[in-house]
Short mmCIF file of C-alpha atoms in Angstrom, two decimals:
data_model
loop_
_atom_site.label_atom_id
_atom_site.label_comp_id
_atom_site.label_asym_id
_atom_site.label_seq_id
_atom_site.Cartn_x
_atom_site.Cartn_y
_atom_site.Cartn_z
CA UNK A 1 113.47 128.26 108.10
CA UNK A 2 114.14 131.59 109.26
CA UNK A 3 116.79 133.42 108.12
CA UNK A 4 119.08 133.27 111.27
CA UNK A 5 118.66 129.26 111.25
CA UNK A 6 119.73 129.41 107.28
CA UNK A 7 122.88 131.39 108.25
CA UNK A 8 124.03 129.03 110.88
CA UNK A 9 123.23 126.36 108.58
CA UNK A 10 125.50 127.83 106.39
CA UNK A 11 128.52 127.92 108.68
CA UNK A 12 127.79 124.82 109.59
CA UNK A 13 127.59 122.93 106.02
CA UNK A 14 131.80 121.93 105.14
CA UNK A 15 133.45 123.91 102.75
CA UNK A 16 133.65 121.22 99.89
CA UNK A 17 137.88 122.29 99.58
CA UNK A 18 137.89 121.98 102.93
CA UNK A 19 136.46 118.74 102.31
CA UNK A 20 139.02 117.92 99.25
CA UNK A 21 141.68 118.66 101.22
CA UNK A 22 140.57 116.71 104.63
CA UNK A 23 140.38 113.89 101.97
CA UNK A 24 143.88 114.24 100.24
CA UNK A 25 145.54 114.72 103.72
CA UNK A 26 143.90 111.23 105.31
CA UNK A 27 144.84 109.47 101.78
CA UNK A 28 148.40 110.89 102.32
CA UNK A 29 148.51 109.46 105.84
CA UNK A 30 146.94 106.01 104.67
CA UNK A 31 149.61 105.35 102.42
CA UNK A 32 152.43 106.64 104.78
CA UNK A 33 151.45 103.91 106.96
CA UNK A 34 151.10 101.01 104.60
CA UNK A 35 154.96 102.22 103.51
CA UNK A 36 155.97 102.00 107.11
CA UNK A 37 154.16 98.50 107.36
CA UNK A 38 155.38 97.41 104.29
CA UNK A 39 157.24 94.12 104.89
CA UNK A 40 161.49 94.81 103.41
CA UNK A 41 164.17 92.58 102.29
CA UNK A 42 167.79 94.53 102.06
CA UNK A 43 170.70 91.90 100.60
CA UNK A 44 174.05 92.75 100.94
CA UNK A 45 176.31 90.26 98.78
CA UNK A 46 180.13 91.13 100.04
CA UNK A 47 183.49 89.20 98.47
CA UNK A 48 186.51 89.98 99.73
CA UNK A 49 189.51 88.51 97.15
CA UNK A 50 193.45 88.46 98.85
CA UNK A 51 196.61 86.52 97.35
CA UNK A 52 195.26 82.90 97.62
CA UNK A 53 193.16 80.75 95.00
CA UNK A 54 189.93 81.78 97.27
CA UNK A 55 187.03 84.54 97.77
CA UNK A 56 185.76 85.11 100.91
CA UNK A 57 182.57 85.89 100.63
CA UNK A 58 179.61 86.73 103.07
CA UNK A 59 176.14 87.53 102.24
CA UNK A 60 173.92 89.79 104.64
CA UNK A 61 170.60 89.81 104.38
CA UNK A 62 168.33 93.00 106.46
CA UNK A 63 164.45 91.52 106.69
CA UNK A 64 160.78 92.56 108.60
CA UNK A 65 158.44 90.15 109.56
CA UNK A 66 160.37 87.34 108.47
CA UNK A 67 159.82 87.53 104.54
CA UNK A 68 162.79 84.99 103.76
CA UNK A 69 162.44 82.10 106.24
CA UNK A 70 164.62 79.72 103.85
CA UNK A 71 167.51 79.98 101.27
CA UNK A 72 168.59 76.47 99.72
CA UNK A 73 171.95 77.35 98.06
CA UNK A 74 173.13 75.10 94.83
CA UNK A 75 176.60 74.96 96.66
CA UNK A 76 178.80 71.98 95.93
CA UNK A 77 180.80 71.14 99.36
CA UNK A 78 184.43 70.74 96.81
CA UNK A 79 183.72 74.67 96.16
CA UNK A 80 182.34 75.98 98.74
CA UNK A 81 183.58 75.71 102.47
CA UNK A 82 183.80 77.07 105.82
CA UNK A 83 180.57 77.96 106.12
CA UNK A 84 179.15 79.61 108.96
CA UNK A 85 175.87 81.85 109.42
CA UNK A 86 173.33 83.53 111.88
CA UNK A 87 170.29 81.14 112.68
CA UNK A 88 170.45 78.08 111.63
CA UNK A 89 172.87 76.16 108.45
CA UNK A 90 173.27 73.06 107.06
CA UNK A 91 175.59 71.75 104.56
CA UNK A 92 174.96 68.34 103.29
CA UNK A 93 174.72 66.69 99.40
CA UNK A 94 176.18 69.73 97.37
CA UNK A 95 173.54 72.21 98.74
CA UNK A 96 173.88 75.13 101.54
CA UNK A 97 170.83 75.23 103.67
CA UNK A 98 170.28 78.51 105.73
CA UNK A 99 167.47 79.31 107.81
CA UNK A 100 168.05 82.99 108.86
CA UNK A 101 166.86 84.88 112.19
CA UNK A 102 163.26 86.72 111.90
CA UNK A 103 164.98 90.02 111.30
CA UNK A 104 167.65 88.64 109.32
CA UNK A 105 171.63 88.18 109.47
CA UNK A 106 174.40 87.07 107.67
CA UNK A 107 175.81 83.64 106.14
CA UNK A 108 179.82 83.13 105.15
CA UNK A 109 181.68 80.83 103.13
CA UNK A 110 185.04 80.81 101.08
CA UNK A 111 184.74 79.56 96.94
CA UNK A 112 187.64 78.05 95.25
CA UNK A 113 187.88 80.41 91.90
CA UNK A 114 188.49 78.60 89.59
CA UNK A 115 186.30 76.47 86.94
CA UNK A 116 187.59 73.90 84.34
CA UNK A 117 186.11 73.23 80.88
CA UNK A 118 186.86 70.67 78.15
CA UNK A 119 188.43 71.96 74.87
CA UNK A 120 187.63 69.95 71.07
CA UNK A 121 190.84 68.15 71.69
CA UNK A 122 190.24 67.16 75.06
CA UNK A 123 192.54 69.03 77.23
CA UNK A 124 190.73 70.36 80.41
CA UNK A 125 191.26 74.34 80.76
CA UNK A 126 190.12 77.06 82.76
CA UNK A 127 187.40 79.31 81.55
CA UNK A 128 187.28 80.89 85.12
CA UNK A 129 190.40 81.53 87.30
CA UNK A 130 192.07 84.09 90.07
CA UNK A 131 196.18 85.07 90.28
CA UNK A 132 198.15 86.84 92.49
CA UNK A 133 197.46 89.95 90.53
CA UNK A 134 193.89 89.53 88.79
CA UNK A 135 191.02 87.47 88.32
CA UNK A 136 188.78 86.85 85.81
CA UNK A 137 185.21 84.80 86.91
CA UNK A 138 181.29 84.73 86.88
CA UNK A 139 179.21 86.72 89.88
CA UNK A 140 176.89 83.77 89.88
CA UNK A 141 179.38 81.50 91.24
CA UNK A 142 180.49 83.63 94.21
CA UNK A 143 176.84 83.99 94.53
CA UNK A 144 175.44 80.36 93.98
CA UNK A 145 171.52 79.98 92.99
CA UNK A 146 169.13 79.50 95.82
CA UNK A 147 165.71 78.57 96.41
CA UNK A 148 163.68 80.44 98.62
CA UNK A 149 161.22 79.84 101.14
CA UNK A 150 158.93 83.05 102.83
CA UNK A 151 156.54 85.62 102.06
CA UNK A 152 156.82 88.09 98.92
CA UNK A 153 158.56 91.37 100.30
CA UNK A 154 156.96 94.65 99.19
CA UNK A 155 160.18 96.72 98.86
CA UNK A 156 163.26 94.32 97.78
CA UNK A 157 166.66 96.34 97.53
CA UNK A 158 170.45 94.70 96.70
CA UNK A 159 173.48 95.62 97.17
CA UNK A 160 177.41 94.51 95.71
CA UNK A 161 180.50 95.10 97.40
CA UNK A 162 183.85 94.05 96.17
CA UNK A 163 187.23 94.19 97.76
CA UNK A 164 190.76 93.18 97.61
CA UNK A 165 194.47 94.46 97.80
CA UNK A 166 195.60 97.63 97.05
CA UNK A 167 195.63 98.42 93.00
CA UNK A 168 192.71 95.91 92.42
CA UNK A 169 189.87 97.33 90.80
CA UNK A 170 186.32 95.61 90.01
CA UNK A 171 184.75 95.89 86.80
CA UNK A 172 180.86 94.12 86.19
CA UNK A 173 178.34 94.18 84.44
CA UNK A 174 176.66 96.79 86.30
CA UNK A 175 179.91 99.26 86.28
CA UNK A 176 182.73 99.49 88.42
CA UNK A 177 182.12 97.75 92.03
CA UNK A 178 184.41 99.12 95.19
CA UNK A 179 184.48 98.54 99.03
CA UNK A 180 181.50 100.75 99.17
CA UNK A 181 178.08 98.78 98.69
CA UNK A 182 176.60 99.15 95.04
CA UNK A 183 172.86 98.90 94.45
CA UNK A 184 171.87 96.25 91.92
CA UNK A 185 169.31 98.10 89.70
CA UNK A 186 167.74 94.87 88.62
CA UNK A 187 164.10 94.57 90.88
CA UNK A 188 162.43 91.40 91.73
CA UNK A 189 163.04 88.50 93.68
CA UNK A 190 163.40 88.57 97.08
CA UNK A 191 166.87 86.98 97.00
CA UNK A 192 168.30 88.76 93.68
CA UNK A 193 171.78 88.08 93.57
CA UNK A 194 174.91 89.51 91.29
CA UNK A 195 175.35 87.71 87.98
CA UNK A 196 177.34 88.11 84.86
CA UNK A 197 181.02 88.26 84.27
CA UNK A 198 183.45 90.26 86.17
CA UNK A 199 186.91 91.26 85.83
CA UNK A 200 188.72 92.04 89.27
CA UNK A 201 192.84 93.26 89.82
CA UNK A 202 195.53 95.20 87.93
CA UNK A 203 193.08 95.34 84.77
CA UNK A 204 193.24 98.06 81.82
CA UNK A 205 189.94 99.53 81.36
CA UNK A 206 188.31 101.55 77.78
CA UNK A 207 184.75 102.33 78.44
CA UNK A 208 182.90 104.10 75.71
CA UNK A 209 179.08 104.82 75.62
CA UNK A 210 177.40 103.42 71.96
CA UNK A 211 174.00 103.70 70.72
CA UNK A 212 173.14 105.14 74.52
CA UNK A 213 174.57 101.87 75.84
CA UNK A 214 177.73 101.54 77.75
CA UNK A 215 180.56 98.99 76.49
CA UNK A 216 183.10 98.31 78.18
CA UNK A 217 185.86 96.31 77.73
CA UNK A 218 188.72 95.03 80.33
CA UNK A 219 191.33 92.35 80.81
CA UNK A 220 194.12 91.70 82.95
CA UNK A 221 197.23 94.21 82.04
CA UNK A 222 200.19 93.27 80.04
CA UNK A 223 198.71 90.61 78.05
CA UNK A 224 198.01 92.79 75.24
CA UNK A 225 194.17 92.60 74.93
CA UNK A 226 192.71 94.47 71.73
CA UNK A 227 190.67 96.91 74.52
CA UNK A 228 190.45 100.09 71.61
CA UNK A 229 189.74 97.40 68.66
CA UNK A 230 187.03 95.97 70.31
CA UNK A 231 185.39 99.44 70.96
CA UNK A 232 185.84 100.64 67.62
CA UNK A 233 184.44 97.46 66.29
CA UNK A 234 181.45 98.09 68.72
CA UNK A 235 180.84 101.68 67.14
CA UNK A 236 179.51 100.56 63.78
CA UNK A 237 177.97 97.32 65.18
CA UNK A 238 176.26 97.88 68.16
CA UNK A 239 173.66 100.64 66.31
CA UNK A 240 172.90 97.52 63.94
CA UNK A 241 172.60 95.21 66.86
CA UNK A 242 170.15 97.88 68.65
CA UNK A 243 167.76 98.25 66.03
CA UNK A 244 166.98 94.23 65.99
CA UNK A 245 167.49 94.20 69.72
CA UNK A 246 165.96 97.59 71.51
CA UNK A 247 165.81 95.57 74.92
CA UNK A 248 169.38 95.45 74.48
CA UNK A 249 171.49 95.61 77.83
CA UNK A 250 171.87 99.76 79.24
CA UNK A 251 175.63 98.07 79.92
CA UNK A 252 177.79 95.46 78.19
CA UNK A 253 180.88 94.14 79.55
CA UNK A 254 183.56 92.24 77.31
CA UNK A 255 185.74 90.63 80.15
CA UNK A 256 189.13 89.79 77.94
CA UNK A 257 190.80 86.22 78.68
CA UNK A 258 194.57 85.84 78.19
CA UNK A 259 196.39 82.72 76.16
CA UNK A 260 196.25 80.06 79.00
CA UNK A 261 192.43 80.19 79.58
CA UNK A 262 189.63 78.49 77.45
CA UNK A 263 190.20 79.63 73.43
CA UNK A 264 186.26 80.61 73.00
CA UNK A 265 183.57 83.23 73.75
CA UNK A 266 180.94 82.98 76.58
CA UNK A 267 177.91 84.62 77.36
CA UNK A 268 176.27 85.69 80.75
CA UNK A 269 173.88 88.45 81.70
CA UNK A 270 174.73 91.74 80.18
CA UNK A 271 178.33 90.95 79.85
CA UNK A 272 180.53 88.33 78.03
CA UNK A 273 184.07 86.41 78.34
CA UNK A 274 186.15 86.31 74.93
CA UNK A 275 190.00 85.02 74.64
CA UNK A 276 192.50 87.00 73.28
CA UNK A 277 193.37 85.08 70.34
CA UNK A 278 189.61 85.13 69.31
CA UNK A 279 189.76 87.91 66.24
CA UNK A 280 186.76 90.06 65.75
CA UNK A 281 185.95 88.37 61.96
CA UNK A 282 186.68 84.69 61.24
CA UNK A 283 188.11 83.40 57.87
CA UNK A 284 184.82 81.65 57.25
CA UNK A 285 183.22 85.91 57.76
CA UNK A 286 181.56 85.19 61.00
CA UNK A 287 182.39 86.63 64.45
CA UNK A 288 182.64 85.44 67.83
CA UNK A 289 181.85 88.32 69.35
CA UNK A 290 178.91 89.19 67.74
CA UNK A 291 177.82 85.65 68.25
CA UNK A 292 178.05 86.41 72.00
CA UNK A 293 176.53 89.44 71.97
CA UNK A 294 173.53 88.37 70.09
CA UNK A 295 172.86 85.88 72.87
CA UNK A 296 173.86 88.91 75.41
CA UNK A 297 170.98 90.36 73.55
CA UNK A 298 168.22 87.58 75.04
CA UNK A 299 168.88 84.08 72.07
CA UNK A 300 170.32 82.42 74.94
CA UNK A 301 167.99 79.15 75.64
CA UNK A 302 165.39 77.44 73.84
CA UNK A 303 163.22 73.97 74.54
CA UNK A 304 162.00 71.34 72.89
CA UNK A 305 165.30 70.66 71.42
CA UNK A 306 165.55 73.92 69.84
CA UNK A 307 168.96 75.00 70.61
CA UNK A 308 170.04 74.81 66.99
CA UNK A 309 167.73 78.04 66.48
CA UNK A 310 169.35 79.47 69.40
CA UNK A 311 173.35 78.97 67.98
CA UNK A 312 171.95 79.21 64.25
CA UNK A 313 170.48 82.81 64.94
CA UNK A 314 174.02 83.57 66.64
CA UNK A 315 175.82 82.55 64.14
CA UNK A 316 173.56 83.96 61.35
CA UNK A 317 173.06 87.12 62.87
CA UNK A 318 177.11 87.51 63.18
CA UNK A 319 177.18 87.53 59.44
CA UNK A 320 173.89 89.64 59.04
CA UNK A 321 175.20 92.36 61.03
CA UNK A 322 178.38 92.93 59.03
CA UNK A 323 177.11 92.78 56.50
CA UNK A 324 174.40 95.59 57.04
CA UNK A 325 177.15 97.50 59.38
CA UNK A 326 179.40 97.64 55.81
CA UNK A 327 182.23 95.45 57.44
CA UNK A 328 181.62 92.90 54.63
CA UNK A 329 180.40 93.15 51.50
CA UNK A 330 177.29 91.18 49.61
CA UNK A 331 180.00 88.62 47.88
CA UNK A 332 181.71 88.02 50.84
CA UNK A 333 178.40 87.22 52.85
CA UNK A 334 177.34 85.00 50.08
CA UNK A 335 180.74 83.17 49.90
CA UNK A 336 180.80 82.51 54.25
CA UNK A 337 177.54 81.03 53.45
CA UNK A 338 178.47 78.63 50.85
CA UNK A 339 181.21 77.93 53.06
CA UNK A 340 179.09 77.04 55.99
CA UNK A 341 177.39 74.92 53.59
CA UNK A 342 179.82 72.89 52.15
CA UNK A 343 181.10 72.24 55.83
CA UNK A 344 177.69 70.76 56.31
CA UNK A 345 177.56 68.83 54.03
CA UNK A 346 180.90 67.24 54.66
CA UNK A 347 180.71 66.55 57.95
CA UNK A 348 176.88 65.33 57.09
CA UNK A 349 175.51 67.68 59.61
CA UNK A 350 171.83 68.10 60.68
CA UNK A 351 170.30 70.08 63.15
CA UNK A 352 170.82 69.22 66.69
CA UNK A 353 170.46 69.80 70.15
CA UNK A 354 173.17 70.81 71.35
CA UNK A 355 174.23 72.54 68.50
CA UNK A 356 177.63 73.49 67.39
CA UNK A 357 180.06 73.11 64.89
CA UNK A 358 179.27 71.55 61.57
CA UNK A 359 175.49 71.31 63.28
CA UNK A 360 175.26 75.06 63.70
CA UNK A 361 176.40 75.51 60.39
CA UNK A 362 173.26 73.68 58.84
CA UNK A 363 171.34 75.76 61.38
CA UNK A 364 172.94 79.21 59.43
CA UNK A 365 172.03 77.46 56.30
CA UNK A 366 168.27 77.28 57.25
CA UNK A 367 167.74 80.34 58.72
CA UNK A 368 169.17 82.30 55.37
CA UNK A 369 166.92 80.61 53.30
CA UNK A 370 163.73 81.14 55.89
CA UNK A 371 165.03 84.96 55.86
CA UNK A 372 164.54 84.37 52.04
CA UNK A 373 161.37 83.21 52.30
CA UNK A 374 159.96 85.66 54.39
CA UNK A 375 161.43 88.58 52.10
CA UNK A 376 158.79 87.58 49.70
CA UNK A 377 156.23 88.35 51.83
CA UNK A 378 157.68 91.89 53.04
CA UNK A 379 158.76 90.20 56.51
CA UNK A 380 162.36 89.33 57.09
CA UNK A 381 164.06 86.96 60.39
CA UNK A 382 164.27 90.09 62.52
CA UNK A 383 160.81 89.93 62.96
CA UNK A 384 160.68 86.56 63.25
CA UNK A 385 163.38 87.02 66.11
CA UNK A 386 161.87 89.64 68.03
CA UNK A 387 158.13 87.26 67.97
CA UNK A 388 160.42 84.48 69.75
CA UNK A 389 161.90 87.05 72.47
CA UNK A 390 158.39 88.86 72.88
CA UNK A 391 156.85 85.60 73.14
CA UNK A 392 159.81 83.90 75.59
CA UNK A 393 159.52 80.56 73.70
CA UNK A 394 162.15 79.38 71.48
CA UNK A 395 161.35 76.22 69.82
CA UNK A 396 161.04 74.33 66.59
CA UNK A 397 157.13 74.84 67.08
CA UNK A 398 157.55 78.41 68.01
CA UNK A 399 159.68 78.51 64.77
CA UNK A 400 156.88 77.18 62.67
CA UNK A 401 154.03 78.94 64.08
CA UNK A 402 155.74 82.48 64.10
CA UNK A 403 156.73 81.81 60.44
CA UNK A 404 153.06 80.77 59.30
CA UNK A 405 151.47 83.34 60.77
CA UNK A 406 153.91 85.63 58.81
CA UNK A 407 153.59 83.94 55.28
CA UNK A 408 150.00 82.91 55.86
CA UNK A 409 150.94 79.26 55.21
CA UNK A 410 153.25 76.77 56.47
CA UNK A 411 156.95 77.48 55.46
CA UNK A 412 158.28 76.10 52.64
CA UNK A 413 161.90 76.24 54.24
CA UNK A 414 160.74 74.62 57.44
CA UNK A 415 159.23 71.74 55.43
CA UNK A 416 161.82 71.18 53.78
CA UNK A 417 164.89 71.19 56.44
CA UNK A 418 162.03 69.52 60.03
CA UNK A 419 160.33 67.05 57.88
CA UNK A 420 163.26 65.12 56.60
#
């Protein structure tokens, strides 16, 4: 080669940055267009609250290339009514069927606020209601559950928007909600709607951020709700709770219920209902609103008839934590438990599913002598509680395998109490 034909060689041969670059620049482009392609579902969940016992609500849903071609709505017809939609609905046998256009639309419907539940003497009460003034309810029934029929959406986005009359204000689990649309940070399912408790109207508000978590806690004004006691109460908790729950909730609501609703606590998602006349520590040492929050915390369900782990851990873990937190001391914690024993053993209680009561007692019982157990073996319940979270099983098996593997033999406790 001479060296004229080596020189235009040269200029010929690509620069290999040139070459880099070319590359980067087409990758760039490649995935510009796969985000343009990329198939989107938008929901906008709207509920609009006025002066009568109803919430109008309307749910909009923004789609390409049809990814939702089917929502079956759990919608009893005695709560939810007037409804009306884009494309094609159907109401028949308790359920809401709604087949939307291609590029979506929107589906309406007014809900009767207001749900009833039975008390230990048998009086029927509301645990979910609306005023002239406030209203105090769950997300997830403005927003029933729905099954879903389509194609998986690559980018899924939703959106909350409360309103009502003038003064009302919105407080969720996910912050305050106004007439301006409120993206739900929780990611997922195509049709992801609002859940947890809410507190909506002429409500008194203390917000305080704990352990890098935000607590809130409203009610309805004028009824005298314990909003500063709670939060204090909260401040030497919640670190305690945190350390044997880090998935704990970036948000907690405690939605306060005045004298003529349901005398209990409640959990949802992130958030929790508690009635005014509820105090923060029982006679018997345990608290109902730790008992909430540790199912707030993820010891909400179990199978296998296991929900006596599920209450017992509640309950036990109300103790544990004020215990450790210094709002009780050693003798008190040992006297709540003989307590809980002794109403056990009256009341001939053994563990069941449900569980409550007397039953849940027996369940405490259990789990403070497992906790014993384990301590002899340099493990303790917490990690027997955060095995049963990681492993999203909550069970008497669960129980027994999680607690063998940690003693390296079956458990003496569990023996004793599941074998009788």
């Amino acid at each position: 080669m001479t060296g004229n034909d080596r020189l235009t060689a040269a200029r010929l041969r690509p620069d290999a940055s040139r070459c880099r670059l070319i590359t980067v620049c087409l990758l760039k482009l490649c995935m510009l267009t796969s985000c343009a392609n990329a198939s989107t579902t938008n929901t906008y969940f709207t509920a609009t609250f006025d002066k009568s016992p109803y919430a109008k609500v309307n749910i909009r849903l923004e789609q390409t290339d049809a990814a939702v071609e089917l929502l079956d709505f759990n919608a009893p017809a005695d709560t939810y009514e007037l409804v009306s939609g884009d494309g094609k609905v159907e109401q028949n046998k308790g359920r809401i069927i709604w087949q939307p256009p291609a590029d979506g639309g929107q589906l309406s419907y007014r809900v009767l606020v207001e749900s009833k539940r039975k008390t230990s003497a048998g009086d029927i009460v509301s645990d979910a209601t609306k005023t002239k003034t406030w209203a105090l309810l769950r997300l997830d029934d403005l927003f029933p559950a729905a099954r879903v029929e389509g194609a998986r959406s690559e980018k899924v986005a939703s959106y909350l928007e409360l309103q009502g009359p003038e003064r009302w204000s919105f407080e969720t689990r996910y912050g305050p909600v106004s007439d301006k649309p409120e993206r739900i940070l929780d990611a997922g399912r195509i049709y992801n709607r609002p859940s947890g408790w809410m507190v909506a109207g002429e409500i008194g508000i203390r917000r305080e951020s704990i352990s890098d978590r935000i607590v809130t806690v409203a009610a309805p004004t004028g009824m005298g709700f314990p909003r500063l006691d709670i939060l204090t109460f909260m401040n030497w908790t919640l670190p305690h709770i945190v350390e044997v729950f880090p998935d704990f909730p970036k948000r907690l609501l405690v939605a306060g219920a005045p004298r003529e609703m349901w005398r209990g606590g409640l959990s949802a998602p992130g958030s929790l209902y508690l009635h005014i006349d509820r105090p923060l520590v029982s006679e018997n040492g345990t608290s109902s609103l730790l008992h909430e929050i540790t199912h707030v915390a993820g010891i909400h369900s179990a199978i296998d008839e296991g929900d006596w782990i599920v209450e017992g851990l509640a309950e036990y873990y109300s103790l544990l934590i004020l215990l450790r937190s210094g709002g009780i001391t050693q003798s008190r914690f040992d006297k709540s438990l003989a307590q809980l024993e002794r109403w056990a053993d009256r009341n001939k209680a053994d563990l069941k599913h449900p569980s409550s009561g007397a039953h849940t007692a027996r369940a405490v019982v259990l789990l403070h002598e497992l906790d014993k157990e384990l301590q002899t073996q340099g493990a303790d319940i917490d990690k027997v509680t955060r095995t049963l979270l990681a492993r999203d099983e909550i069970s008497p098996g669960m129980l027994r395998q999680v607690t063998e593997e940690l003693l390296g033999e079956p458990s003496a406790t569990l023996t004793k109490y599941l074998n009788n």
